Each structure stands twice: as C-alpha cells, then as structure tokens.
Amino acid sequence: MLNLKFIQDNPELVVEKLKRKNFDASEIVAQIIELYQQKNKLQGQADQAKAEMNKISKEIGMMFKDGKHEEANAAKERTSELKENIKQYDTDFAAIEDKVYQLQVQLPNMPSDLVPAGRGADDNEIVKTGGEKPALQAEALPHWELAAKYNLIDFELGVKLTGAGFPVYRGKGAQLQRALINFFLAEATKAGYEEIQPPLMVNEDSGFGTGQLPDKEGQMYHVTEDNLYLIPTAEVPVTNIYRDVILDSKDLPYKNTAYSACFRREAGSYGKDVRGLNRLHQFDKVEIVQIAHPDKSYETLDQMVAHVEGLVQKLGLPYRILRLCGGDMSFTSALTYDFEVYSAAQEKWLEVSSVSNFEAFQANRLKLRYREDGVKKPQIAHTLNGSALALPRIVAALLENNQTPEGIKIPEALVPFTGFEMIN
RNA sequence: GGAGAGAUGGCAGAGUGGUCGAUUGCGGCGGUCUUGAAAACCGUUGUACCGAGAGGUACCGGGGGUUCGAAUCCCUCUCUCUCCGCCA
C-alpha cells in the first residue's frame, strides 16, 4: 500500500513509475487526490463541530455542578443541531475514507529504477549465470521417474491420502528433505538470521498485513470453522511478527529465518508444467526475512541475493539470477531477483527462489515503523524477504543433474546433513 | 466440550457518567549530585489525522446504542486467562 501523503505530494512520480509495471495509475491517482482534499475539508469541519460540542458539554457539566439547572437545560437545546451535523460529517467522512482506501489498494508498489521495462517472463534481465550444466547420458530420467526408481517420493500415495499435489516422501527421499531443511537453516543461522518456528495457520489480520488478503484469498487454504488460513509461505507469520510495532533504528536490521511447510491452492494450474515436483499444493521452504532501514534496504537486498547464491553454489547446481521486469514482478514488490536452477533431464530452468525488496509497501499495511534517535515521529521501515530455498525444485534438479549409472550423488556440502553420499 | 473471570498507555496497575489522554509504580530519555557508577532528587516520556502556526480532533479489544457529556451504563462480536474434562 502506497502512502497517501506520498501520493498527494508526488502524483506525477507515482504515475510515471507505475508505467514500468504497465499500470496506468493516472485515473486512480487523480481520484485519490480529489477525494483526499474532500476528506481533509470534511475533517476540518467535523473537528470544528466536535470542538464546539466538547466545549458546550463541559460548560453544561460545570453548570450542573454549580446548581444552575435551568441554564444547563437551555444549553442542551443548542446541542441538537450540532449533534446532527456531526453525525452527518462522520458518515460522509467514513464514506470518503473508504473510497480512498479502495482506490489506494489498487495501486501496486512502485518499481525501483533498476527494474527493466517489459511485459512478461521473456523480458526479465539475466544478471548472472553460474555453475555448469551437467552432461547427462542419453537415457537420463526426469526426477519423477528417478523418485519412483529409488522409492524416494510416492505421488500416487499422496493422492490416496490427500489429493494431487501432496506427495509422500519416504526413505532417503524423506531424509533428503530433512537434510536440505537443516542445511538451509544452518546456513541462514551462520549468516546471522534468528531462527523462528512460526504457526502454520494465521488469522485474517496477518493475512492482510502481508497482502494476501483481501485480494488473493483464493490462493490460500481457508479453515472456515475457525477463520484461519494455512500459510502460503513463512513470510506471512514471520513478517507479521513486526505488525504494529515501533522498532529502534539502532536495532535494525532484524533478520529472521524460518522453515515451514507452505500450502498453496494454485487453483486451475494443472498440466504438463506441473508434473512431479514442479508445482505442489504443499511444499517445504526455508525463508529469510529482514526488516531494514530505508537507507539500507537495497544493500540488504544484495546481501540476501548473495546468500541465496551461496546456497545454490554449495549445492553445485547450475543457476541464473534474473532481475524481474516490470510486467513480471509482483504487485507488492519494488525489486525482485528470481533464482532459477537448471534441471537437466527436463531441460528446464526452475524457479527456486524469489528475493524482493518491498520497501515501505508492506510496512505501510503492517504499521511497521522505527524510531530514529532524536526524531519524534516514527518512520515506516522497509521489509524484504526471499526463499532460501524452496525445496521441491531443488530436489528435482539435484536428482536429475546428479544421476549416474550407479545412483544419485549427494552434493558434498549436503553429506554431513544426509549422512549418506549416494542414493542407490 | 462445561463453568467462571477479564481486555486501559512499553510493562504493571488505578479509575463506575463530567476539567480523564487518563492517578500511581516500573522501565526509557534529559538533568542535578559523583573522579566514574549506583542511590537519591528534579523534569520528561503514546499514536494517527487536520492545521503555516496557535491549536484542534480521534483512539481505554472491535462494532453499535443511551446521554448535553462514556474508559465508566446498555447491546453485540472477537480475543485472552483460570478451573474442570479430554488429549499430545
């Protein structure tokens, strides 16, 4: 959510910047400014009326105290009209405020100047490529066949237990999952992130705070009986730790990491692109979150990107880093880097991480602020997060890229966590 | 699931219709004192919006109502806690 005052003070800038997200904001911005002025005028009138009312009420109180009952009753008569007016002002005010809000939430976050122009995935900028694509023999198998061959993942069993998109990991498959989680958490801890074990369900306020609600309601599993939502990412509970808080600037940045299962309904997305582990309703992910000072948030973003890069490097996966173009980035992001790893048997790049700076967009909703030494008014902080990493596609790439006639080789960095070097 | 209690400022905790945005204590900040620190003492210490400013308005879990006037009374919703039951 963009700040109202900012929109009011910089209407052209907002419109101009949002063009890069292929969003025409001119109409909405104009309406917001118009309504904002009405709102302020109304507030002035309402406040004045209320001030008068408060004054009279106090006077009446004193009169009663002094035993001047007749005067007091006379004064009461003056209040009825004021009362009516105030009621009207309040109703109108609330209506305008609501309208402004409805418009305000339609505006996406402004992209950073680094964001390339573009419409879709093809326009993303490849900022870096690393690692070596493996040379597989001709009969290399896709990961879902490898998973079956070595009894690592049972997709059909998941269907029996729950439904499509809920695989069952077993044996070394399950152990590999656990090893990856521990490896990612260990790396994050080493990098100074405090580990969090968050609830896997959140309430409406939290869903709203990070922007899943009200718009993306359909993407989350909703437990209607208790009105709770299964989290689509640990970002939701972890970032909401900082909802409605005022931090001390000298404590910034706050760094948290969390492993969680993630639940996504992904309604309607079935087909050949979603085979195997490519897209699931439940998957595991380690997330990193930072709350940063606005002056430092891009530095922070670079650090987070470097952290994620370190992970894919240690796993020995061929990867590339994309800077998302205006048309492909999310509604809430100001700058996003996607990580893709190459899954050699599918011959496909798979997205395994998305690292974003939301600047003040989420923090505005969250009312997440910090106080600068000696400055009275709290300022809005910046929020960032990234996957570090999402497991399924990492597993897919590991299985496919590391397959040999003897079995699947575990990357060296992971062996201390798996306890085995080979799946065979 | 049954019974009860409660929700007030960073925390603790007063306040049952009127100068209450809210007593007090703790914590925080500033100062006096001290070689330094502690103690003691003095002062200060919420957020949002409007306003050039003076200042004004709103907020005592959310919403609604009664009243000239509500933290205080009424209705309603939500949440939390305690005890019992069940259970990991």
Short mmCIF file of C-alpha atoms (C1' of nucleotides) in Angstrom, two decimals:
data_model
loop_
_atom_site.label_atom_id
_atom_site.label_comp_id
_atom_site.label_asym_id
_atom_site.label_seq_id
_atom_site.Cartn_x
_atom_site.Cartn_y
_atom_site.Cartn_z
CA MET A 1 0.00 0.00 0.00
CA LEU A 2 1.44 3.33 -1.02
CA ASN A 3 1.37 6.14 1.48
CA LEU A 4 -1.47 8.61 0.91
CA LYS A 5 0.55 11.66 1.69
CA PHE A 6 3.22 10.49 -0.70
CA ILE A 7 0.68 10.11 -3.49
CA GLN A 8 -0.70 13.54 -2.70
CA ASP A 9 2.76 15.13 -2.80
CA ASN A 10 4.11 13.21 -5.81
CA PRO A 11 1.25 12.36 -8.13
CA GLU A 12 3.24 12.57 -11.35
CA LEU A 13 6.04 10.49 -9.97
CA VAL A 14 3.66 7.73 -8.94
CA VAL A 15 2.01 7.63 -12.35
CA GLU A 16 5.33 7.72 -14.11
CA LYS A 17 6.86 4.92 -12.07
CA LEU A 18 3.87 2.66 -12.31
CA LYS A 19 4.06 2.83 -16.09
CA ARG A 20 7.01 0.50 -15.84
CA LYS A 21 4.70 -2.03 -14.25
CA ASN A 22 2.41 -1.48 -17.23
CA PHE A 23 -0.10 0.04 -14.89
CA ASP A 24 -1.93 3.19 -15.80
CA ALA A 25 -2.43 4.94 -12.47
CA SER A 26 -3.38 8.37 -13.75
CA GLU A 27 -7.11 7.95 -13.21
CA ILE A 28 -6.80 6.44 -9.73
CA VAL A 29 -4.23 8.97 -8.59
CA ALA A 30 -6.38 11.85 -9.78
CA GLN A 31 -9.37 10.47 -7.93
CA ILE A 32 -7.38 9.88 -4.79
CA ILE A 33 -6.15 13.45 -4.75
CA GLU A 34 -9.62 14.78 -5.36
CA LEU A 35 -11.11 12.66 -2.58
CA TYR A 36 -8.22 13.33 -0.25
CA GLN A 37 -8.88 17.03 -0.45
CA GLN A 38 -12.57 16.49 0.19
CA LYS A 39 -11.68 14.33 3.12
CA ASN A 40 -9.45 16.98 4.65
CA LYS A 41 -12.03 19.66 4.20
CA LEU A 42 -14.63 17.49 5.83
CA GLN A 43 -12.34 16.65 8.67
CA GLY A 44 -11.77 20.32 9.32
CA GLN A 45 -15.50 20.94 9.52
CA ALA A 46 -16.15 17.88 11.64
CA ASP A 47 -13.33 18.68 14.03
CA GLN A 48 -14.59 22.18 14.47
CA ALA A 49 -18.11 20.99 15.22
CA LYS A 50 -16.80 18.44 17.65
CA ALA A 51 -14.66 21.03 19.37
CA GLU A 52 -17.71 23.18 19.89
CA MET A 53 -19.70 20.24 21.17
CA ASN A 54 -16.98 19.32 23.61
CA LYS A 55 -16.86 22.86 24.86
CA ILE A 56 -20.59 23.07 25.44
CA SER A 57 -20.65 19.73 27.18
CA LYS A 58 -18.00 20.86 29.56
CA GLU A 59 -19.90 24.04 30.27
CA ILE A 60 -23.07 22.10 30.96
CA GLY A 61 -21.19 19.93 33.36
CA MET A 62 -19.98 22.97 35.27
CA MET A 63 -23.46 24.47 35.34
CA PHE A 64 -24.89 21.35 36.90
CA LYS A 65 -22.12 21.39 39.40
CA ASP A 66 -22.93 24.97 40.30
CA GLY A 67 -26.60 24.13 40.59
CA LYS A 68 -27.59 26.23 37.58
CA HIS A 69 -30.04 23.67 36.24
CA GLU A 70 -32.13 25.99 34.14
CA GLU A 71 -29.14 27.39 32.30
CA ALA A 72 -27.87 23.93 31.73
CA ASN A 73 -31.09 22.74 30.23
CA ALA A 74 -31.18 25.77 27.99
CA ALA A 75 -27.68 24.97 26.79
CA LYS A 76 -28.72 21.45 25.96
CA GLU A 77 -31.10 22.72 23.36
CA ARG A 78 -28.26 24.24 21.41
CA THR A 79 -26.61 20.90 21.01
CA SER A 80 -29.17 19.02 18.98
CA GLU A 81 -28.32 20.68 15.69
CA LEU A 82 -24.62 20.28 16.29
CA LYS A 83 -25.18 16.66 17.04
CA GLU A 84 -26.97 16.13 13.76
CA ASN A 85 -24.20 17.82 11.84
CA ILE A 86 -21.52 15.79 13.50
CA LYS A 87 -23.30 12.59 12.69
CA GLN A 88 -23.57 13.63 9.06
CA TYR A 89 -19.91 14.65 8.89
CA ASP A 90 -18.84 11.36 10.37
CA THR A 91 -20.91 9.35 7.94
CA ASP A 92 -19.62 11.28 4.95
CA PHE A 93 -16.10 11.14 6.25
CA ALA A 94 -16.18 7.39 6.66
CA ALA A 95 -17.61 7.00 3.16
CA ILE A 96 -14.85 9.08 1.60
CA GLU A 97 -12.18 7.37 3.59
CA ASP A 98 -13.44 4.04 2.40
CA LYS A 99 -13.43 5.21 -1.22
CA VAL A 100 -9.89 6.47 -0.91
CA TYR A 101 -8.85 3.20 0.61
CA GLN A 102 -10.50 1.18 -2.14
CA LEU A 103 -8.52 3.17 -4.68
CA GLN A 104 -5.33 3.12 -2.69
CA VAL A 105 -5.20 -0.66 -2.50
CA GLN A 106 -5.49 -0.91 -6.26
CA LEU A 107 -2.13 0.76 -6.74
CA PRO A 108 0.79 -1.64 -6.98
CA ASN A 109 4.12 -0.83 -5.43
CA MET A 110 6.38 1.46 -7.41
CA PRO A 111 9.24 -0.37 -9.07
CA SER A 112 12.79 0.61 -8.30
CA ASP A 113 14.78 2.36 -11.02
CA LEU A 114 16.72 -0.85 -11.57
CA VAL A 115 13.62 -2.67 -12.81
CA PRO A 116 13.78 -3.25 -16.56
CA ALA A 117 10.76 -2.43 -18.69
CA GLY A 118 8.89 -5.39 -20.07
CA ARG A 119 5.68 -7.33 -20.24
CA GLY A 120 6.42 -10.87 -19.19
CA ALA A 121 8.92 -13.55 -18.31
CA ASP A 122 10.81 -13.15 -21.59
CA ASP A 123 11.73 -9.59 -20.70
CA ASN A 124 13.41 -10.43 -17.44
CA GLU A 125 17.04 -9.49 -17.33
CA ILE A 126 19.54 -12.26 -16.70
CA VAL A 127 22.04 -10.60 -14.40
CA LYS A 128 24.19 -13.61 -13.71
CA THR A 129 24.66 -17.22 -14.69
CA GLY A 130 26.71 -19.67 -12.71
CA GLY A 131 27.56 -23.34 -12.36
CA GLU A 132 27.96 -25.94 -15.04
CA LYS A 133 25.17 -27.74 -16.79
CA PRO A 134 25.87 -31.45 -16.40
CA ALA A 135 26.35 -33.68 -19.42
CA LEU A 136 23.83 -36.45 -18.91
CA GLN A 137 23.77 -39.67 -20.80
CA ALA A 138 21.01 -40.16 -23.34
CA GLU A 139 18.82 -42.30 -21.10
CA ALA A 140 18.71 -39.71 -18.28
CA LEU A 141 15.44 -39.75 -16.40
CA PRO A 142 13.23 -36.90 -15.21
CA HIS A 143 13.01 -36.59 -11.45
CA TRP A 144 9.58 -38.19 -11.11
CA GLU A 145 10.92 -41.36 -12.68
CA LEU A 146 14.03 -41.24 -10.53
CA ALA A 147 11.85 -40.73 -7.47
CA ALA A 148 9.93 -43.86 -8.35
CA LYS A 149 13.02 -45.86 -9.28
CA TYR A 150 14.70 -45.23 -5.93
CA ASN A 151 11.46 -45.12 -3.93
CA LEU A 152 12.00 -41.57 -2.76
CA ILE A 153 8.68 -39.92 -3.43
CA ASP A 154 5.27 -41.51 -3.87
CA PHE A 155 2.93 -39.21 -5.71
CA GLU A 156 0.12 -41.77 -6.05
CA LEU A 157 0.14 -42.45 -2.34
CA GLY A 158 -0.21 -38.72 -1.74
CA VAL A 159 -3.27 -38.75 -3.96
CA LYS A 160 -4.74 -41.56 -1.89
CA LEU A 161 -4.07 -39.80 1.38
CA THR A 162 -4.93 -36.27 0.39
CA GLY A 163 -5.02 -35.45 -3.30
CA ALA A 164 -2.86 -34.35 -6.18
CA GLY A 165 -0.02 -32.06 -5.20
CA PHE A 166 0.58 -33.66 -1.81
CA PRO A 167 3.46 -36.05 -2.35
CA VAL A 168 4.69 -38.54 0.21
CA TYR A 169 8.45 -38.54 0.72
CA ARG A 170 9.92 -41.75 2.05
CA GLY A 171 13.20 -43.36 2.90
CA LYS A 172 16.14 -41.44 1.53
CA GLY A 173 13.67 -39.07 -0.13
CA ALA A 174 12.37 -38.03 3.28
CA GLN A 175 15.89 -37.89 4.67
CA LEU A 176 17.00 -35.71 1.79
CA GLN A 177 14.18 -33.29 2.56
CA ARG A 178 15.18 -33.09 6.20
CA ALA A 179 18.84 -32.65 5.28
CA LEU A 180 18.07 -29.78 2.94
CA ILE A 181 15.98 -28.03 5.56
CA ASN A 182 18.72 -28.37 8.14
CA PHE A 183 21.36 -27.27 5.69
CA PHE A 184 19.44 -24.15 4.72
CA LEU A 185 18.68 -23.27 8.33
CA ALA A 186 22.29 -23.79 9.33
CA GLU A 187 23.47 -21.50 6.54
CA ALA A 188 20.95 -18.82 7.49
CA THR A 189 21.92 -19.03 11.14
CA LYS A 190 25.54 -18.72 10.16
CA ALA A 191 24.62 -15.57 8.26
CA GLY A 192 23.10 -14.04 11.36
CA TYR A 193 19.43 -14.83 10.92
CA GLU A 194 17.47 -15.72 14.05
CA GLU A 195 15.51 -18.89 13.55
CA ILE A 196 11.75 -18.79 14.03
CA GLN A 197 9.28 -21.64 14.16
CA PRO A 198 6.06 -19.95 13.21
CA PRO A 199 2.47 -21.14 13.35
CA LEU A 200 1.36 -22.73 10.09
CA MET A 201 -2.00 -21.03 10.28
CA VAL A 202 -2.61 -17.33 10.56
CA ASN A 203 -5.57 -15.10 11.26
CA GLU A 204 -7.11 -12.52 8.98
CA ASP A 205 -5.08 -9.63 10.35
CA SER A 206 -1.85 -11.36 9.45
CA GLY A 207 -3.12 -12.28 6.00
CA PHE A 208 -3.94 -8.65 5.48
CA GLY A 209 -0.64 -7.39 6.82
CA THR A 210 1.49 -9.07 4.20
CA GLY A 211 -1.03 -8.53 1.43
CA GLN A 212 -2.51 -11.97 0.84
CA LEU A 213 -5.87 -10.64 1.95
CA PRO A 214 -8.22 -9.47 0.73
CA ASP A 215 -7.16 -9.92 -2.90
CA LYS A 216 -5.50 -13.29 -3.02
CA GLU A 217 -7.88 -15.04 -0.70
CA GLY A 218 -8.47 -17.85 -3.19
CA GLN A 219 -4.82 -18.82 -3.19
CA MET A 220 -4.78 -19.83 0.46
CA TYR A 221 -6.43 -22.76 2.16
CA HIS A 222 -9.05 -21.37 4.47
CA VAL A 223 -10.17 -23.14 7.61
CA THR A 224 -13.61 -21.57 7.77
CA GLU A 225 -14.63 -23.17 11.04
CA ASP A 226 -12.02 -21.10 12.85
CA ASN A 227 -11.43 -18.48 10.19
CA LEU A 228 -7.75 -19.28 9.89
CA TYR A 229 -5.58 -19.57 6.81
CA LEU A 230 -2.86 -22.09 6.10
CA ILE A 231 0.24 -20.11 5.32
CA PRO A 232 1.39 -19.98 1.68
CA THR A 233 4.88 -19.06 2.92
CA ALA A 234 6.59 -18.42 6.24
CA GLU A 235 6.86 -14.82 5.11
CA VAL A 236 3.34 -14.29 6.40
CA PRO A 237 3.75 -15.22 10.07
CA VAL A 238 7.36 -14.06 10.26
CA THR A 239 6.80 -10.62 8.77
CA ASN A 240 3.70 -10.20 10.89
CA ILE A 241 5.86 -10.51 13.98
CA TYR A 242 6.57 -6.87 13.25
CA ARG A 243 2.99 -5.79 12.66
CA ASP A 244 2.05 -2.75 14.74
CA VAL A 245 5.44 -2.30 16.29
CA ILE A 246 7.87 0.58 16.52
CA LEU A 247 11.47 -0.54 16.43
CA ASP A 248 14.56 1.31 17.49
CA SER A 249 16.62 2.37 14.47
CA LYS A 250 19.82 1.20 16.12
CA ASP A 251 18.44 -2.37 16.27
CA LEU A 252 17.91 -2.53 12.50
CA PRO A 253 18.12 -4.71 10.55
CA TYR A 254 16.10 -7.51 12.06
CA LYS A 255 16.96 -10.82 10.43
CA ASN A 256 14.79 -13.91 10.73
CA THR A 257 14.76 -17.26 9.06
CA ALA A 258 12.07 -19.90 9.26
CA TYR A 259 11.41 -23.32 7.91
CA SER A 260 7.79 -24.10 7.24
CA ALA A 261 5.54 -26.21 5.16
CA CYS A 262 3.77 -23.98 2.65
CA PHE A 263 0.26 -24.50 1.36
CA ARG A 264 -0.99 -23.17 -1.92
CA ARG A 265 -4.24 -23.89 -3.64
CA GLU A 266 -2.95 -22.77 -7.06
CA ALA A 267 -6.43 -23.30 -8.38
CA GLY A 268 -6.63 -24.19 -12.01
CA SER A 269 -2.96 -24.80 -12.62
CA TYR A 270 -2.80 -28.36 -13.87
CA GLY A 271 -0.96 -29.69 -16.87
CA LYS A 272 2.40 -30.84 -18.10
CA ASP A 273 4.32 -28.00 -16.46
CA VAL A 274 3.26 -29.19 -13.08
CA ARG A 275 4.46 -32.76 -13.25
CA GLY A 276 6.33 -34.26 -10.38
CA LEU A 277 7.73 -31.70 -8.01
CA ASN A 278 7.39 -28.74 -10.31
CA ARG A 279 4.26 -27.44 -8.62
CA LEU A 280 2.65 -28.67 -5.43
CA HIS A 281 -0.10 -27.78 -3.01
CA GLN A 282 2.14 -28.46 -0.06
CA PHE A 283 5.87 -27.99 -0.09
CA ASP A 284 8.72 -27.11 2.23
CA LYS A 285 10.66 -23.92 2.24
CA VAL A 286 13.17 -22.03 4.30
CA GLU A 287 12.51 -18.33 4.19
CA ILE A 288 14.66 -15.36 5.10
CA VAL A 289 13.13 -12.05 6.18
CA GLN A 290 14.72 -8.73 7.00
CA ILE A 291 13.37 -5.51 8.41
CA ALA A 292 15.68 -2.77 7.23
CA HIS A 293 16.28 0.93 7.46
CA PRO A 294 15.06 2.61 4.25
CA ASP A 295 18.55 3.92 3.53
CA LYS A 296 19.97 0.43 3.72
CA SER A 297 17.33 -1.77 2.19
CA TYR A 298 18.97 -2.16 -1.22
CA GLU A 299 22.24 -3.05 0.38
CA THR A 300 20.28 -5.60 2.37
CA LEU A 301 18.67 -6.95 -0.78
CA ASP A 302 22.09 -7.51 -2.33
CA GLN A 303 23.21 -9.36 0.76
CA MET A 304 20.18 -11.59 0.61
CA VAL A 305 20.76 -12.33 -3.06
CA ALA A 306 24.37 -13.19 -2.26
CA HIS A 307 23.21 -15.51 0.49
CA VAL A 308 20.88 -17.40 -1.82
CA GLU A 309 23.55 -17.56 -4.49
CA GLY A 310 25.87 -19.14 -1.96
CA LEU A 311 23.30 -21.86 -1.34
CA VAL A 312 22.85 -22.91 -4.94
CA GLN A 313 26.60 -22.78 -5.43
CA LYS A 314 27.21 -25.05 -2.47
CA LEU A 315 24.68 -27.46 -3.87
CA GLY A 316 26.57 -27.38 -7.15
CA LEU A 317 23.52 -26.50 -9.22
CA PRO A 318 23.69 -24.53 -12.46
CA TYR A 319 21.78 -21.35 -11.81
CA ARG A 320 20.90 -17.98 -13.14
CA ILE A 321 19.74 -14.83 -11.44
CA LEU A 322 17.03 -12.79 -13.08
CA ARG A 323 16.03 -9.25 -12.38
CA LEU A 324 12.32 -9.29 -12.96
CA CYS A 325 10.88 -6.82 -15.41
CA GLY A 326 8.02 -4.52 -14.53
CA GLY A 327 5.44 -6.77 -16.10
CA ASP A 328 6.55 -9.95 -14.35
CA MET A 329 7.10 -8.74 -10.82
CA SER A 330 4.56 -8.98 -8.09
CA PHE A 331 2.07 -6.33 -7.09
CA THR A 332 3.85 -5.65 -3.82
CA SER A 333 7.49 -5.70 -4.86
CA ALA A 334 9.79 -2.82 -5.72
CA LEU A 335 12.61 -5.01 -6.96
CA THR A 336 12.74 -8.77 -7.28
CA TYR A 337 15.51 -11.18 -8.15
CA ASP A 338 14.48 -14.68 -9.11
CA PHE A 339 16.81 -17.63 -8.89
CA GLU A 340 16.40 -20.45 -11.35
CA VAL A 341 18.27 -23.72 -11.36
CA TYR A 342 18.70 -25.88 -14.40
CA SER A 343 17.02 -29.23 -14.22
CA ALA A 344 18.99 -31.19 -16.76
CA ALA A 345 16.69 -34.06 -17.68
CA GLN A 346 13.66 -31.84 -18.12
CA GLU A 347 15.95 -29.34 -19.79
CA LYS A 348 14.19 -26.61 -17.95
CA TRP A 349 15.01 -23.66 -15.73
CA LEU A 350 13.05 -23.94 -12.49
CA GLU A 351 12.38 -21.05 -10.16
CA VAL A 352 13.65 -21.89 -6.70
CA SER A 353 13.84 -18.52 -5.04
CA SER A 354 12.43 -15.06 -5.25
CA VAL A 355 14.13 -12.32 -3.29
CA SER A 356 12.35 -9.00 -3.01
CA ASN A 357 12.52 -5.58 -1.51
CA PHE A 358 9.03 -4.33 -0.74
CA GLU A 359 10.33 -1.02 0.52
CA ALA A 360 7.55 0.58 2.56
CA PHE A 361 4.68 -1.12 0.76
CA GLN A 362 4.10 -3.94 3.21
CA ALA A 363 5.29 -1.93 6.18
CA ASN A 364 2.59 0.63 5.50
CA ARG A 365 -0.06 -2.00 5.88
CA LEU A 366 1.69 -3.59 8.80
CA LYS A 367 2.21 -0.25 10.53
CA LEU A 368 5.80 -1.32 10.94
CA ARG A 369 7.86 1.64 11.98
CA TYR A 370 11.16 2.55 13.52
CA ARG A 371 12.27 5.49 15.55
CA GLU A 372 15.35 7.45 14.67
CA ASP A 373 17.41 8.77 17.54
CA GLY A 374 16.20 12.25 18.36
CA VAL A 375 13.36 12.21 15.85
CA LYS A 376 9.95 12.22 17.44
CA LYS A 377 7.84 10.86 14.61
CA PRO A 378 8.27 7.18 13.83
CA GLN A 379 9.17 6.34 10.22
CA ILE A 380 7.98 3.47 8.06
CA ALA A 381 10.58 0.70 7.79
CA HIS A 382 11.37 -1.45 4.76
CA THR A 383 10.63 -5.16 4.53
CA LEU A 384 12.42 -7.77 2.45
CA ASN A 385 12.18 -11.47 2.06
CA GLY A 386 13.43 -14.33 0.00
CA SER A 387 13.29 -18.07 -0.33
CA ALA A 388 16.46 -19.70 0.88
CA LEU A 389 15.34 -22.05 -0.51
CA ALA A 390 12.18 -23.78 -1.69
CA LEU A 391 12.76 -27.50 -1.64
CA PRO A 392 10.82 -29.30 -4.35
CA ARG A 393 12.51 -27.90 -7.40
CA ILE A 394 15.89 -28.07 -5.72
CA VAL A 395 15.22 -31.75 -5.16
CA ALA A 396 14.11 -32.14 -8.76
CA ALA A 397 17.29 -30.56 -10.05
CA LEU A 398 19.51 -32.48 -7.64
CA LEU A 399 18.00 -35.79 -8.65
CA GLU A 400 18.16 -35.10 -12.35
CA ASN A 401 21.55 -33.43 -12.51
CA ASN A 402 23.37 -35.80 -10.22
CA GLN A 403 22.10 -39.08 -11.63
CA THR A 404 24.76 -41.59 -12.62
CA PRO A 405 24.55 -45.23 -13.60
CA GLU A 406 25.48 -46.04 -10.00
CA GLY A 407 22.86 -43.86 -8.42
CA ILE A 408 22.28 -40.26 -7.43
CA LYS A 409 25.22 -38.45 -5.97
CA ILE A 410 24.61 -36.16 -2.97
CA PRO A 411 26.48 -32.82 -3.13
CA GLU A 412 29.40 -32.71 -0.76
CA ALA A 413 28.04 -29.81 1.28
CA LEU A 414 24.91 -31.80 1.99
CA VAL A 415 26.52 -35.06 3.03
CA PRO A 416 27.02 -34.02 6.67
CA PHE A 417 23.29 -33.45 6.77
CA THR A 418 22.09 -36.55 4.93
CA GLY A 419 24.58 -38.96 6.41
CA PHE A 420 24.86 -40.72 3.04
CA GLU A 421 26.70 -39.88 -0.17
CA MET A 422 24.64 -41.76 -2.65
CA ILE A 423 21.07 -42.73 -3.37
CA ASN A 424 21.05 -46.16 -4.97
"C1'" G B 1 -16.82 -29.60 25.47
"C1'" G B 2 -18.61 -27.39 30.75
"C1'" A B 3 -18.09 -23.21 34.37
"C1'" G B 4 -16.15 -18.54 35.56
"C1'" A B 5 -13.09 -14.01 35.04
"C1'" G B 6 -11.16 -10.36 32.12
"C1'" A B 7 -9.43 -6.92 27.81
"C1'" U B 8 -6.88 0.54 29.94
"C1'" G B 9 -0.57 3.94 27.52
"C1'" G B 10 6.44 -0.10 26.57
"C1'" C B 11 5.11 -3.16 31.14
"C1'" A B 12 2.43 -3.45 35.88
"C1'" G B 13 -1.95 -1.49 37.57
"C1'" A B 14 -5.93 2.55 39.33
"C1'" G B 15 -10.08 4.63 37.51
"C1'" U B 16 -18.18 3.02 37.54
"C1'" G B 17 -21.19 9.29 33.99
"C1'" G B 18 -18.43 15.41 33.74
"C1'" U B 19 -11.64 19.81 33.53
"C1'" C B 20 -9.63 11.73 32.15
"C1'" G B 21 -5.46 11.22 27.02
"C1'" A B 22 -6.38 9.09 31.56
"C1'" U B 23 -3.74 8.61 39.22
"C1'" U B 24 0.48 5.80 40.52
"C1'" G B 25 4.70 2.44 40.14
"C1'" C B 26 8.41 0.28 36.88
"C1'" G B 27 11.02 0.97 32.50
"C1'" G B 28 13.01 4.77 28.83
"C1'" C B 29 15.08 9.72 27.98
"C1'" G B 30 17.27 14.52 29.95
"C1'" G B 31 19.38 16.90 34.19
"C1'" U B 32 21.46 17.72 39.44
"C1'" C B 33 24.92 15.25 42.59
"C1'" U B 34 29.69 11.94 41.81
"C1'" U B 35 36.64 11.03 39.79
"C1'" G B 36 33.14 7.30 37.45
"C1'" A B 37 28.92 4.36 38.59
"C1'" A B 38 24.89 3.21 41.85
"C1'" A B 39 21.41 5.50 45.03
"C1'" A B 40 18.63 9.89 45.76
"C1'" C B 41 16.19 14.11 43.78
"C1'" C B 42 14.00 17.21 39.63
"C1'" G B 43 12.00 17.17 34.83
"C1'" U B 44 10.28 14.49 30.64
"C1'" U B 45 8.10 10.25 28.19
"C1'" G B 46 1.63 7.21 23.35
"C1'" U B 47 -0.19 7.03 18.20
"C1'" A B 48 -2.80 8.82 13.96
"C1'" C B 49 -5.13 12.63 11.27
"C1'" C B 50 -6.12 18.01 10.19
"C1'" G B 51 -3.67 22.85 10.53
"C1'" A B 52 1.54 27.63 8.04
"C1'" G B 53 1.13 28.09 13.27
"C1'" A B 54 -1.51 28.62 17.67
"C1'" G B 55 -4.05 24.71 18.18
"C1'" G B 56 -7.93 21.05 17.11
"C1'" U B 57 -9.93 16.02 16.55
"C1'" A B 58 -9.88 10.77 17.33
"C1'" C B 59 -8.22 6.45 19.97
"C1'" C B 60 -9.02 2.94 27.18
"C1'" G B 61 -10.11 -5.01 22.46
"C1'" G B 62 -13.82 -4.24 17.58
"C1'" G B 63 -18.74 -2.50 16.19
"C1'" G B 64 -23.40 -0.28 17.61
"C1'" G B 65 -26.58 2.32 21.27
"C1'" U B 66 -28.20 5.62 25.61
"C1'" U B 67 -26.70 10.79 27.17
"C1'" C B 68 -25.62 17.74 26.57
"C1'" G B 69 -21.34 14.58 28.05
"C1'" A B 70 -18.96 7.49 28.11
"C1'" A B 71 -12.71 4.27 29.78
"C1'" U B 72 -17.06 4.30 33.09
"C1'" C B 73 -24.10 2.46 31.53
"C1'" C B 74 -26.66 -0.97 27.66
"C1'" C B 75 -26.35 -4.43 23.28
"C1'" U B 76 -23.21 -7.30 20.20
"C1'" C B 77 -18.81 -9.53 18.27
"C1'" U B 78 -13.78 -11.01 18.92
"C1'" C B 79 -9.89 -12.40 21.79
"C1'" U B 80 -7.27 -13.75 26.36
"C1'" C B 81 -6.86 -16.02 31.11
"C1'" U B 82 -8.37 -19.52 35.25
"C1'" C B 83 -10.69 -24.16 36.86
"C1'" C B 84 -12.83 -28.96 35.24
"C1'" G B 85 -13.00 -32.65 31.24
"C1'" C B 86 -10.33 -34.65 27.00
"C1'" C B 87 -5.57 -35.07 24.70
"C1'" A B 88 -0.13 -34.65 22.62
#
